[in-house]
Amino acid sequence: MRSANPLNLNRLRPAEGRFEMISSHNSVRRLEMKMKTAFLSVGLITLAGAAYAETPELTIYAPDYFTSEWGPGPKIEAAFEAQCDCDVKYLAGDLLPRLLLEGERTKADIVIGLNTDVTKKARETGLFVPHGQDTSALTLPIAWEDEVFLPFNWGHTAFVYDNTRLTDVPASFDAFLNGSDDVKVVLQDPRSSISGLALMLWMRAVYGDEVEQAFEKLAPKVLTVTGGWSESYGMFTSGEADMVLSYTTSPAYHIIAEDDRTKSAAIFEEGHYFMTELVGRVGSSDQPELAAQFMDFVLSETFQGMIATANWSFPAKLERDKLPDGFKELALPDTVLFYNEDEAAALRDDTLDAWLRAFSK
Amino acid sequence: MAARIQQVNPFALMGWLVGAGLLFLTLGTIGAVAWRAEDISALGARDWAAVRFTLLQAVLSAVLSVVFAIPVARALARRRFRGRRVLITLLGAPFILPVIVAVLGLLAVFGRAGILNTALGWLGLGPVSIYGMQGVLLAHVFFNLPLAVRLILQALQEVPAERWRLAASLGMGSGQIFRHIELRVLLNVVPGALMVIFLICTTSFAVALALGGGPGATTIELAIYQAFRFDFDLSKAALLGLIQFAICAGAGLFALWISAPSGLGGGLDRDVPRWDGMAGLDALWIIAAALFLLVPLGLIVGLGLPKVTTMGANVWFAAGRSLWVAVGSAVLTLVLALPLVIAAQRSARYGPALESAGYLSIAASPLVIGTGLFILVYRWADPVALALPITMLVNAAMSLPFAVRALSPALGQVETTYGRLADTLGMTGWARIRLLILPRLRRPIGFAMGLAAALSMGDLGVIALFSDPETTTLPLEMYRLMAAYRMDDAYAAALLLLTMSLALFWAFDQGGRVGD
């Protein structure tokens, strides 16, 4: 139930009265109930609200895109609420800074949408407890043994191009770097964007210690570097750039939502960098059973079946034949490159220095 | 004068409280971030490079914006033509555009596949590249030229008709008018305009990076973002915030120091047709500015139109929320700005310091303010439940510098011209405000509130740090559409945003002109 009234700061769920913001304690809940009883004359809505107030609430921290009406959030909320007899509440924003600021006082029961580049810091907070799921049947291109963070989707970084405009498509990173500097690409900055960071690590995985020379070859091809993915992708779709740093799954959006087959991902034979988004369970949660139930739900077919077309990425546990048709058309790399969080953390600062040096020449 | 200083005026007291509040919002939030930091970090060579780049591009952007604004504002002040007011309002549009939309609009004109390079191609000339320092400057002039034009035009229009009549009867030509009237206005208004634009450009991040052509175009704001997101190094973020702040404080002091009062006296507010200047040259300046500012805008409108009728209900709800926040912060801006400028006017010794407190908020990093407020708020209340009031407050604080800029010289003018008469009549307190100040200031008040509303409308602001999926504002909704690949819908949302911002600005600005 959405409200059109902008004056309403709290959500218009009948359950959530004015005391919602301080009401994790039972006494306040009871006060709220009493107050609601006092206003019985207001009518049935109040009564329904009071009954509803006993439903437990599961607080999920999620990235902004996730909770938007086009992201997977609303569908996941509806499906889980149908089976848990609970109320799912999302809080959107920058996950890790928020968790680090809140520490032990966090209200999160579940954190969804963490990336492997931040899981090391997230793990070090000690806030997370094991997910308790069997990860042996995941459909990821790599084995997953982490007991704390559970993947719910995956994809690879890739350069996306318009196949009606770019005909001489490089088949390898080498061919791309040694090709014409007239083919202009837009990237995201590794300091402000997760996909930008992934590109940096991707090239580190391909070129090892010679990554700085590779960055130097990349630099003249770069039209510009943007702060986030959206600006880059907007510049690409408006025809400003020939290629954009995005994901192997990006063409699926154009195929499925727009019936447009002009966008393709260039597949490089050296392999592509693997990216995954993760869910974690917070130990201090006052709803541990619900949180555990949600972790079971993450790997269920209901949840996984929504990922492809709401998240535009591959589900972490779904057989290929159950994917939407558009996804079956995607060109995918044979080789997958990936640094686990410790390796990535160890390489990050040096590689960033090399990156900045190469681009300032 | 002295008699007035000694009175304890509730309005002036409120002005000092506003000043203290701003100090808290800007320096206090840096303090909160520093306090939460676990250890002390030093700045590296790259951070200093970011400081240098920030300074260089901000100085150049401010100078270029003002240099081009002077002939445009003079031309607009001299000429009367049909649609002049509409043109002036439209020229203000780039200033309130969301950054990402403005960048895409500029690229449609100046980009690789843009109009300019296509035209050059037909003429057989090589392409020009927007990426690099030239792109950063172009974008900053695009954003800030409208503001500079408005500030200078406003000041030129405040010149009493009696001065023009005198100049006419003395047979002054353009050169003499410039020396004796316009130059004095410019010396009064230009330092402030330079400073405000310099400050806006110091906190630029997305534009500088996207058009700067690479990681070399790193501003302090990006370094702050990196410290937060990439390293979670709060102490470095606070330190960088402090440096940004110091630069801005320095700029503010400099501007106050070189600004000179115009001293052109009062008059009877009659509009006098101007006779000076060359009509052809003026037309050229007006047309050039209109083309530069309106062509990218027109292309943005063109991109948005196809999907504007099929936007989801959420976009409209977000638009409603944004409208409410915008009107709220416009009112709040006036409530904060008026006491501040009145208090500053009353104290000869501390006035300038108080007035500069009004400029502090553009000097502060939005990211630091947001995080600082989060650190301060989350222990006692749910920051998400307070998202919209906080956004309203921060937006009002962010608009305050423009309001102070618009109100302060005008109030100074009112006090020098009518202050002694009002004193003789014993007109103090609320009566003075109601009978003298508000009526005399209605133009700058309308302008300031319109600007505050429009800025608040378009600003992503701190809401991104506190957002709840169901309290999104229109700019945030637009970014979400982009993040969901829905560029066409995002352009439509941007068009709605642009239209609403302009309509709000127009409504307040016209409100200030009732009876003109």
mmCIF file of N, CA and C in Angstrom, chain B residues 51-133:
data_model
loop_
_atom_site.group_PDB
_atom_site.id
_atom_site.type_symbol
_atom_site.label_atom_id
_atom_site.label_comp_id
_atom_site.label_asym_id
_atom_site.label_seq_id
_atom_site.Cartn_x
_atom_site.Cartn_y
_atom_site.Cartn_z
ATOM 1 N N VAL B 51 43.722 18.836 -4.665
ATOM 2 C CA VAL B 51 43.516 20.199 -4.154
ATOM 3 C C VAL B 51 43.902 21.218 -5.227
ATOM 4 N N ARG B 52 45.055 20.992 -5.885
ATOM 5 C CA ARG B 52 45.498 21.932 -6.920
ATOM 6 C C ARG B 52 44.516 21.979 -8.087
ATOM 7 N N PHE B 53 44.098 20.793 -8.538
ATOM 8 C CA PHE B 53 43.170 20.760 -9.669
ATOM 9 C C PHE B 53 41.865 21.479 -9.313
ATOM 10 N N THR B 54 41.390 21.222 -8.094
ATOM 11 C CA THR B 54 40.147 21.851 -7.643
ATOM 12 C C THR B 54 40.255 23.371 -7.695
ATOM 13 N N LEU B 55 41.359 23.887 -7.145
ATOM 14 C CA LEU B 55 41.555 25.334 -7.109
ATOM 15 C C LEU B 55 41.613 25.924 -8.510
ATOM 16 N N LEU B 56 42.414 25.280 -9.371
ATOM 17 C CA LEU B 56 42.629 25.814 -10.713
ATOM 18 C C LEU B 56 41.317 25.885 -11.480
ATOM 19 N N GLN B 57 40.583 24.755 -11.497
ATOM 20 C CA GLN B 57 39.360 24.753 -12.306
ATOM 21 C C GLN B 57 38.308 25.676 -11.709
ATOM 22 N N ALA B 58 38.289 25.809 -10.381
ATOM 23 C CA ALA B 58 37.271 26.663 -9.760
ATOM 24 C C ALA B 58 37.548 28.138 -10.047
ATOM 25 N N VAL B 59 38.836 28.537 -9.981
ATOM 26 C CA VAL B 59 39.180 29.934 -10.267
ATOM 27 C C VAL B 59 38.838 30.254 -11.725
ATOM 28 N N LEU B 60 39.290 29.382 -12.648
ATOM 29 C CA LEU B 60 39.038 29.638 -14.066
ATOM 30 C C LEU B 60 37.542 29.652 -14.364
ATOM 31 N N SER B 61 36.815 28.708 -13.791
ATOM 32 C CA SER B 61 35.374 28.643 -14.049
ATOM 33 C C SER B 61 34.690 29.915 -13.583
ATOM 34 N N ALA B 62 35.073 30.396 -12.384
ATOM 35 C CA ALA B 62 34.430 31.591 -11.832
ATOM 36 C C ALA B 62 34.741 32.803 -12.693
ATOM 37 N N VAL B 63 36.025 32.944 -13.076
ATOM 38 C CA VAL B 63 36.412 34.116 -13.865
ATOM 39 C C VAL B 63 35.702 34.099 -15.219
ATOM 40 N N LEU B 64 35.723 32.947 -15.896
ATOM 41 C CA LEU B 64 35.087 32.873 -17.212
ATOM 42 C C LEU B 64 33.590 33.155 -17.126
ATOM 43 N N SER B 65 32.933 32.553 -16.126
ATOM 44 C CA SER B 65 31.484 32.761 -16.001
ATOM 45 C C SER B 65 31.174 34.234 -15.852
ATOM 46 N N VAL B 66 31.933 34.932 -14.991
ATOM 47 C CA VAL B 66 31.630 36.337 -14.721
ATOM 48 C C VAL B 66 32.015 37.220 -15.911
ATOM 49 N N VAL B 67 33.168 36.905 -16.550
ATOM 50 C CA VAL B 67 33.598 37.705 -17.692
ATOM 51 C C VAL B 67 32.546 37.670 -18.807
ATOM 52 N N PHE B 68 31.987 36.494 -19.062
ATOM 53 C CA PHE B 68 30.956 36.412 -20.098
ATOM 54 C C PHE B 68 29.617 36.966 -19.617
ATOM 55 N N ALA B 69 29.403 36.899 -18.307
ATOM 56 C CA ALA B 69 28.112 37.356 -17.788
ATOM 57 C C ALA B 69 27.969 38.869 -17.871
ATOM 58 N N ILE B 70 29.083 39.601 -17.729
ATOM 59 C CA ILE B 70 28.995 41.070 -17.680
ATOM 60 C C ILE B 70 28.367 41.648 -18.965
ATOM 61 N N PRO B 71 28.904 41.325 -20.172
ATOM 62 C CA PRO B 71 28.256 41.903 -21.368
ATOM 63 C C PRO B 71 26.816 41.417 -21.551
ATOM 64 N N VAL B 72 26.544 40.150 -21.190
ATOM 65 C CA VAL B 72 25.186 39.629 -21.365
ATOM 66 C C VAL B 72 24.224 40.375 -20.434
ATOM 67 N N ALA B 73 24.645 40.559 -19.179
ATOM 68 C CA ALA B 73 23.776 41.239 -18.219
ATOM 69 C C ALA B 73 23.588 42.704 -18.615
ATOM 70 N N ARG B 74 24.657 43.360 -19.088
ATOM 71 C CA ARG B 74 24.529 44.763 -19.512
ATOM 72 C C ARG B 74 23.563 44.865 -20.685
ATOM 73 N N ALA B 75 23.700 43.923 -21.623
ATOM 74 C CA ALA B 75 22.822 43.949 -22.791
ATOM 75 C C ALA B 75 21.367 43.752 -22.365
ATOM 76 N N LEU B 76 21.148 42.800 -21.461
ATOM 77 C CA LEU B 76 19.774 42.538 -21.013
ATOM 78 C C LEU B 76 19.217 43.719 -20.228
ATOM 79 N N ALA B 77 20.096 44.415 -19.490
ATOM 80 C CA ALA B 77 19.624 45.566 -18.714
ATOM 81 C C ALA B 77 19.258 46.724 -19.634
ATOM 82 N N ARG B 78 19.960 46.826 -20.770
ATOM 83 C CA ARG B 78 19.738 47.960 -21.663
ATOM 84 C C ARG B 78 18.540 47.768 -22.568
ATOM 85 N N ARG B 79 18.287 46.511 -22.950
ATOM 86 C CA ARG B 79 17.284 46.277 -23.995
ATOM 87 C C ARG B 79 15.948 45.853 -23.414
ATOM 88 N N ARG B 80 14.883 46.283 -24.064
ATOM 89 C CA ARG B 80 13.538 45.811 -23.737
ATOM 90 C C ARG B 80 12.974 45.161 -24.993
ATOM 91 N N PHE B 81 12.555 43.932 -24.888
ATOM 92 C CA PHE B 81 11.968 43.284 -26.073
ATOM 93 C C PHE B 81 10.933 42.275 -25.598
ATOM 94 N N ARG B 82 10.103 41.859 -26.525
ATOM 95 C CA ARG B 82 9.063 40.884 -26.185
ATOM 96 C C ARG B 82 9.705 39.572 -25.738
ATOM 97 N N GLY B 83 9.175 38.987 -24.680
ATOM 98 C CA GLY B 83 9.700 37.705 -24.220
ATOM 99 C C GLY B 83 10.978 37.844 -23.423
ATOM 100 N N ARG B 84 11.324 39.077 -23.031
ATOM 101 C CA ARG B 84 12.569 39.273 -22.297
ATOM 102 C C ARG B 84 12.557 38.526 -20.965
ATOM 103 N N ARG B 85 11.437 38.630 -20.246
ATOM 104 C CA ARG B 85 11.377 37.960 -18.938
ATOM 105 C C ARG B 85 11.404 36.453 -19.066
ATOM 106 N N VAL B 86 10.693 35.946 -20.076
ATOM 107 C CA VAL B 86 10.704 34.490 -20.294
ATOM 108 C C VAL B 86 12.123 34.047 -20.601
ATOM 109 N N LEU B 87 12.793 34.820 -21.429
ATOM 110 C CA LEU B 87 14.164 34.471 -21.789
ATOM 111 C C LEU B 87 15.056 34.464 -20.547
ATOM 112 N N ILE B 88 14.897 35.509 -19.706
ATOM 113 C CA ILE B 88 15.729 35.579 -18.502
ATOM 114 C C ILE B 88 15.478 34.368 -17.603
ATOM 115 N N THR B 89 14.227 33.980 -17.461
ATOM 116 C CA THR B 89 13.933 32.797 -16.636
ATOM 117 C C THR B 89 14.522 31.538 -17.254
ATOM 118 N N LEU B 90 14.320 31.386 -18.569
ATOM 119 C CA LEU B 90 14.839 30.185 -19.237
ATOM 120 C C LEU B 90 16.358 30.116 -19.150
ATOM 121 N N LEU B 91 16.994 31.283 -19.250
ATOM 122 C CA LEU B 91 18.456 31.299 -19.180
ATOM 123 C C LEU B 91 18.944 30.773 -17.832
ATOM 124 N N GLY B 92 18.079 30.838 -16.824
ATOM 125 C CA GLY B 92 18.470 30.353 -15.508
ATOM 126 C C GLY B 92 18.415 28.844 -15.383
ATOM 127 N N ALA B 93 17.806 28.175 -16.368
ATOM 128 C CA ALA B 93 17.545 26.740 -16.247
ATOM 129 C C ALA B 93 18.789 25.869 -16.018
ATOM 130 N N PRO B 94 19.897 26.106 -16.737
ATOM 131 C CA PRO B 94 21.027 25.181 -16.543
ATOM 132 C C PRO B 94 21.475 25.095 -15.091
ATOM 133 N N PHE B 95 21.333 26.216 -14.377
ATOM 134 C CA PHE B 95 21.804 26.245 -13.002
ATOM 135 C C PHE B 95 21.087 25.235 -12.116
ATOM 136 N N ILE B 96 19.847 24.896 -12.472
ATOM 137 C CA ILE B 96 19.086 24.002 -11.603
ATOM 138 C C ILE B 96 18.959 22.599 -12.182
ATOM 139 N N LEU B 97 19.672 22.341 -13.280
ATOM 140 C CA LEU B 97 19.599 20.997 -13.869
ATOM 141 C C LEU B 97 20.390 19.993 -13.048
ATOM 142 N N PRO B 98 19.888 18.746 -12.929
ATOM 143 C CA PRO B 98 20.739 17.719 -12.337
ATOM 144 C C PRO B 98 21.980 17.541 -13.207
ATOM 145 N N VAL B 99 23.105 17.387 -12.532
ATOM 146 C CA VAL B 99 24.403 17.332 -13.196
ATOM 147 C C VAL B 99 24.441 16.356 -14.371
ATOM 148 N N ILE B 100 23.976 15.153 -14.122
ATOM 149 C CA ILE B 100 24.103 14.096 -15.116
ATOM 150 C C ILE B 100 23.321 14.442 -16.379
ATOM 151 N N VAL B 101 22.178 15.100 -16.208
ATOM 152 C CA VAL B 101 21.353 15.489 -17.351
ATOM 153 C C VAL B 101 22.033 16.597 -18.130
ATOM 154 N N ALA B 102 22.578 17.564 -17.401
ATOM 155 C CA ALA B 102 23.251 18.669 -18.060
ATOM 156 C C ALA B 102 24.438 18.160 -18.866
ATOM 157 N N VAL B 103 25.173 17.196 -18.311
ATOM 158 C CA VAL B 103 26.329 16.640 -19.020
ATOM 159 C C VAL B 103 25.876 15.993 -20.325
ATOM 160 N N LEU B 104 24.806 15.220 -20.268
ATOM 161 C CA LEU B 104 24.329 14.565 -21.492
ATOM 162 C C LEU B 104 23.826 15.604 -22.505
ATOM 163 N N GLY B 105 23.212 16.687 -22.012
ATOM 164 C CA GLY B 105 22.775 17.764 -22.898
ATOM 165 C C GLY B 105 23.959 18.452 -23.568
ATOM 166 N N LEU B 106 25.002 18.729 -22.784
ATOM 167 C CA LEU B 106 26.198 19.367 -23.341
ATOM 168 C C LEU B 106 26.870 18.452 -24.371
ATOM 169 N N LEU B 107 26.902 17.143 -24.067
ATOM 170 C CA LEU B 107 27.537 16.214 -24.997
ATOM 171 C C LEU B 107 26.772 16.145 -26.314
ATOM 172 N N ALA B 108 25.446 16.320 -26.237
ATOM 173 C CA ALA B 108 24.660 16.295 -27.472
ATOM 174 C C ALA B 108 25.037 17.463 -28.383
ATOM 175 N N VAL B 109 25.596 18.523 -27.797
ATOM 176 C CA VAL B 109 26.041 19.656 -28.612
ATOM 177 C C VAL B 109 27.544 19.582 -28.895
ATOM 178 N N PHE B 110 28.319 19.382 -27.830
ATOM 179 C CA PHE B 110 29.775 19.500 -27.965
ATOM 180 C C PHE B 110 30.507 18.158 -28.002
ATOM 181 N N GLY B 111 29.791 17.067 -27.863
ATOM 182 C CA GLY B 111 30.427 15.756 -27.787
ATOM 183 C C GLY B 111 30.937 15.270 -29.138
ATOM 184 N N ARG B 112 31.495 14.062 -29.143
ATOM 185 C CA ARG B 112 32.045 13.485 -30.378
ATOM 186 C C ARG B 112 30.986 13.392 -31.460
ATOM 187 N N ALA B 113 29.762 12.950 -31.034
ATOM 188 C CA ALA B 113 28.694 12.792 -32.014
ATOM 189 C C ALA B 113 27.729 13.973 -31.945
ATOM 190 N N GLY B 114 28.186 15.079 -31.331
ATOM 191 C CA GLY B 114 27.297 16.216 -31.115
ATOM 192 C C GLY B 114 27.132 17.095 -32.342
ATOM 193 N N ILE B 115 26.252 18.086 -32.204
ATOM 194 C CA ILE B 115 25.932 19.003 -33.303
ATOM 195 C C ILE B 115 27.177 19.731 -33.807
ATOM 196 N N LEU B 116 27.985 20.224 -32.878
ATOM 197 C CA LEU B 116 29.144 21.030 -33.261
ATOM 198 C C LEU B 116 30.102 20.242 -34.145
ATOM 199 N N ASN B 117 30.443 19.029 -33.700
ATOM 200 C CA ASN B 117 31.408 18.241 -34.465
ATOM 201 C C ASN B 117 30.822 17.751 -35.780
ATOM 202 N N THR B 118 29.513 17.509 -35.806
ATOM 203 C CA THR B 118 28.880 17.133 -37.065
ATOM 204 C C THR B 118 28.981 18.294 -38.045
ATOM 205 N N ALA B 119 28.689 19.502 -37.541
ATOM 206 C CA ALA B 119 28.762 20.688 -38.398
ATOM 207 C C ALA B 119 30.195 20.918 -38.888
ATOM 208 N N LEU B 120 31.156 20.774 -37.983
ATOM 209 C CA LEU B 120 32.560 20.937 -38.375
ATOM 210 C C LEU B 120 32.945 19.921 -39.432
ATOM 211 N N GLY B 121 32.395 18.700 -39.294
ATOM 212 C CA GLY B 121 32.664 17.638 -40.255
ATOM 213 C C GLY B 121 32.183 18.032 -41.644
ATOM 214 N N TRP B 122 30.991 18.631 -41.722
ATOM 215 C CA TRP B 122 30.471 19.081 -43.015
ATOM 216 C C TRP B 122 31.372 20.136 -43.642
ATOM 217 N N LEU B 123 31.918 20.973 -42.765
ATOM 218 C CA LEU B 123 32.786 22.037 -43.269
ATOM 219 C C LEU B 123 34.188 21.515 -43.569
ATOM 220 N N GLY B 124 34.385 20.222 -43.326
ATOM 221 C CA GLY B 124 35.680 19.629 -43.593
ATOM 222 C C GLY B 124 36.720 19.950 -42.539
ATOM 223 N N LEU B 125 36.251 20.362 -41.346
ATOM 224 C CA LEU B 125 37.194 20.670 -40.276
ATOM 225 C C LEU B 125 37.273 19.494 -39.298
ATOM 226 N N GLY B 126 38.426 19.403 -38.661
ATOM 227 C CA GLY B 126 38.633 18.284 -37.744
ATOM 228 C C GLY B 126 37.752 18.407 -36.506
ATOM 229 N N PRO B 127 37.501 17.299 -35.856
ATOM 230 C CA PRO B 127 36.662 17.353 -34.657
ATOM 231 C C PRO B 127 37.384 18.062 -33.508
ATOM 232 N N VAL B 128 36.612 18.712 -32.631
ATOM 233 C CA VAL B 128 37.182 19.251 -31.400
ATOM 234 C C VAL B 128 36.722 18.373 -30.246
ATOM 235 N N SER B 129 37.603 18.183 -29.292
ATOM 236 C CA SER B 129 37.255 17.321 -28.173
ATOM 237 C C SER B 129 36.848 18.163 -26.969
ATOM 238 N N ILE B 130 35.758 17.774 -26.347
ATOM 239 C CA ILE B 130 35.280 18.477 -25.163
ATOM 240 C C ILE B 130 36.022 17.980 -23.911
ATOM 241 N N TYR B 131 36.603 16.774 -24.022
ATOM 242 C CA TYR B 131 37.142 16.143 -22.816
ATOM 243 C C TYR B 131 38.474 16.751 -22.407
ATOM 244 N N GLY B 132 38.579 17.090 -21.159
ATOM 245 C CA GLY B 132 39.772 17.744 -20.634
ATOM 246 C C GLY B 132 39.345 18.988 -19.873
ATOM 247 N N MET B 133 40.353 19.826 -19.545
ATOM 248 C CA MET B 133 40.048 21.033 -18.785
ATOM 249 C C MET B 133 38.995 21.876 -19.500
#
